[in-house]
Amino acid sequence: MVSASSTTSSPLSATIVEPTIFDLSSRGRVGVRMPESDVPAAEPPPQHLLRPELPLPELAEVDVVRHYMRLSKFNYSVDGGFYPLGSCTMKYNPKINEDVCRLPGFLFTHPLQPIETVQGNLALMYQLQEWLKEIAGFAAVTLQPAAGAHGEFTGVLMMRAYHKSRGDDKRVKMLIPDAAHGTNPASVGMMGMTVVTIPSDERGNVDLKALEAACDDTVVGMMLTNPNTLGLFDENIEKVIALVHGCGGLMYGDGANLNALLGIVRPGDLGFDVMHFNLHKTFAVPHGGGGPGVGPVGVAARLADFLPEPLVGILEEGDEDKDMPPLYGYMKPAKSIGRMKAFHGHFGGGFVRSFTYIAMHGPDGLKDIAQYAVLNANYLQARLRDTYHIPFDRICMHEFVAEGQFEGSDVRALDISKRLMDYNFHPPTNYFPLIVHEALMIEPTETENKDTLDAFAETMIKIAEEAKTNSAIVKSAPNNTQFGRMDEVKAARELVLCCWLPENYDLSA
Ligand SMILES: *Cc1c(COP(=O)(O)O)cnc(C)c1O
């Protein structure tokens, strides 16, 4: 009965044949019993839309659980091992977050409920807005955007609206350093603005001369990640911001790397006008193929009127003496760019988890996070510096970028990453930032102990040795994972998104 519909071969392991969920199906097996309906029956869809032959598998609950459990074990996860995926901040997600977001009062609410019945939810959102304002030094925050990239889009829309509102129509150019994440130029491109790339200097800072030359009255502003994607804090940040402000531009902060700054530096104090947070990175929301992103945006006072609506605000002040809480509700900023998302953003999966995480750590705990994240990255950088070339070699922040290549060896960054999987480590980020050849971008996060960092460093050193003495085993990696090395081009060109259909099922029928 076992079909070969999901087979794989890797050079060193035998071909694995996995039963599909259809192989396990047997007529009449039942996994759920539907409760009796307590609403009036609705008309079924028209006959031509029904597919009586649709071959849905029939399974008992235990079969379904085992099916998904088995699939989940093919995956690598933060709960399973070290995950130094640079720029993504794959920190451990404390399980108390899960307890809190499953509290019935949060779980069983609907965004269309009357505000009187969801005051707890609104109070949580209000408090989260307040905390994010305080953490990053901004005048106001929207929680709406669905991820970092969506936050960028929101922020740039506000920048454009700000210039327009002043009758300043010439501004069409966004300055973006060559170290930037791809979402920055993409967000700007989506608005029909022009991207002007600003090179980095030899210390990994924004090249001030190039920036000065690009600053004129057609500049919308600059999008800057600080610390940048090399893991370096820009040593001239005040000059950079002064130059952009000097030509009437606004300063956008890509807040993906906020983990390095918590409790130490506030981007708003540095002069950033607008910044997105990646709550899923900095404030412990599971992400990456699994969880929803959350990309709140903070703004300085001059942009506050342009924020998306609705914000959560206090409609009626409370009275502590009378033990009366305030009444929370929705507010519309005066020149709002409008709505960015259905309802209010990712409430349970995002806001509640991040709220819990911030509440649990408090101000001192948040500062510890940044300090340990930076310490861990510098420790790893110091351990690997003699083996891997670090092109911008100075004290790093929460991550650093090494080169995955060696003289006289054909091993490349991708091979090193695949070989790490054989040793049960998740690979670092590869080939980003673009300004480093064979980039390996390593972000250990604060949640790893020294033993784990040492084990990873020793494995990286061992792979470098293998690259010189036995490069075949590195080039063929991963050799002992469930699936061998994928053809990434074919995977992208010939998407198969429903591999669970029976082999002979006719999709066009
Ligand atoms: C992750 C990241 C983004 C995009 O954030 P998403 O939440 O993935 O959309 C933007 N910039 C940098 C530097 C990032 O690391």
mmCIF file of N, CA and C in Angstrom, residues 74 95 109 122 170 175 224 245 260 269 291 302 306 324 384 441 444 455 506-507:
data_model
loop_
_atom_site.group_PDB
_atom_site.id
_atom_site.type_symbol
_atom_site.label_atom_id
_atom_site.label_comp_id
_atom_site.label_asym_id
_atom_site.label_seq_id
_atom_site.Cartn_x
_atom_site.Cartn_y
_atom_site.Cartn_z
ATOM 1 N N PHE A 74 10.712 16.091 10.763
ATOM 2 C CA PHE A 74 11.619 16.372 9.645
ATOM 3 C C PHE A 74 12.169 17.790 9.756
ATOM 4 N N LYS A 95 7.588 29.630 27.055
ATOM 5 C CA LYS A 95 6.284 28.975 26.911
ATOM 6 C C LYS A 95 5.175 29.666 27.701
ATOM 7 N N THR A 109 -12.407 35.982 21.680
ATOM 8 C CA THR A 109 -12.987 37.299 21.417
ATOM 9 C C THR A 109 -12.940 37.558 19.920
ATOM 10 N N LEU A 122 -8.348 45.600 24.696
ATOM 11 C CA LEU A 122 -7.969 46.971 24.324
ATOM 12 C C LEU A 122 -6.944 47.536 25.306
ATOM 13 N N LYS A 170 8.127 67.371 -4.849
ATOM 14 C CA LYS A 170 9.269 66.951 -5.678
ATOM 15 C C LYS A 170 9.934 65.661 -5.189
ATOM 16 N N LEU A 175 16.905 57.003 -0.088
ATOM 17 C CA LEU A 175 18.306 56.595 0.037
ATOM 18 C C LEU A 175 18.366 55.308 0.866
ATOM 19 N N LEU A 224 17.342 53.162 7.062
ATOM 20 C CA LEU A 224 18.603 52.662 7.623
ATOM 21 C C LEU A 224 18.333 51.613 8.705
ATOM 22 N N HIS A 245 18.210 64.934 7.462
ATOM 23 C CA HIS A 245 17.308 65.996 7.928
ATOM 24 C C HIS A 245 17.670 67.337 7.285
ATOM 25 N N ALA A 260 19.561 44.334 19.697
ATOM 26 C CA ALA A 260 20.880 44.776 20.152
ATOM 27 C C ALA A 260 20.816 46.056 20.985
ATOM 28 N N ASP A 269 15.422 58.806 20.107
ATOM 29 C CA ASP A 269 16.349 59.795 20.667
ATOM 30 C C ASP A 269 17.469 60.123 19.694
ATOM 31 N N GLY A 291 4.800 31.058 12.286
ATOM 32 C CA GLY A 291 3.918 31.991 12.984
ATOM 33 C C GLY A 291 3.695 33.266 12.200
ATOM 34 N N ARG A 302 5.948 64.632 14.615
ATOM 35 C CA ARG A 302 5.498 65.281 13.377
ATOM 36 C C ARG A 302 4.808 64.310 12.405
ATOM 37 N N PHE A 306 -0.422 60.999 10.879
ATOM 38 C CA PHE A 306 -0.577 60.226 9.648
ATOM 39 C C PHE A 306 -0.742 58.731 9.896
ATOM 40 N N MET A 324 -12.185 52.832 39.336
ATOM 41 C CA MET A 324 -12.839 52.785 38.038
ATOM 42 C C MET A 324 -11.792 52.809 36.930
ATOM 43 N N LEU A 384 35.770 32.427 16.079
ATOM 44 C CA LEU A 384 35.846 32.012 14.671
ATOM 45 C C LEU A 384 36.795 32.856 13.828
ATOM 46 N N MET A 441 25.972 34.851 7.876
ATOM 47 C CA MET A 441 25.561 35.867 8.839
ATOM 48 C C MET A 441 25.054 35.157 10.095
ATOM 49 N N PRO A 444 23.606 34.525 17.263
ATOM 50 C CA PRO A 444 23.341 33.479 18.254
ATOM 51 C C PRO A 444 22.149 33.783 19.174
ATOM 52 N N ALA A 455 30.121 24.543 21.256
ATOM 53 C CA ALA A 455 29.885 23.393 20.374
ATOM 54 C C ALA A 455 29.744 23.852 18.932
ATOM 55 N N ASP A 506 -6.550 13.719 -10.718
ATOM 56 C CA ASP A 506 -6.519 14.669 -11.815
ATOM 57 C C ASP A 506 -6.940 16.054 -11.320
ATOM 58 N N LEU A 507 -5.969 16.953 -11.203
ATOM 59 C CA LEU A 507 -6.248 18.285 -10.663
ATOM 60 C C LEU A 507 -7.170 19.101 -11.562
#
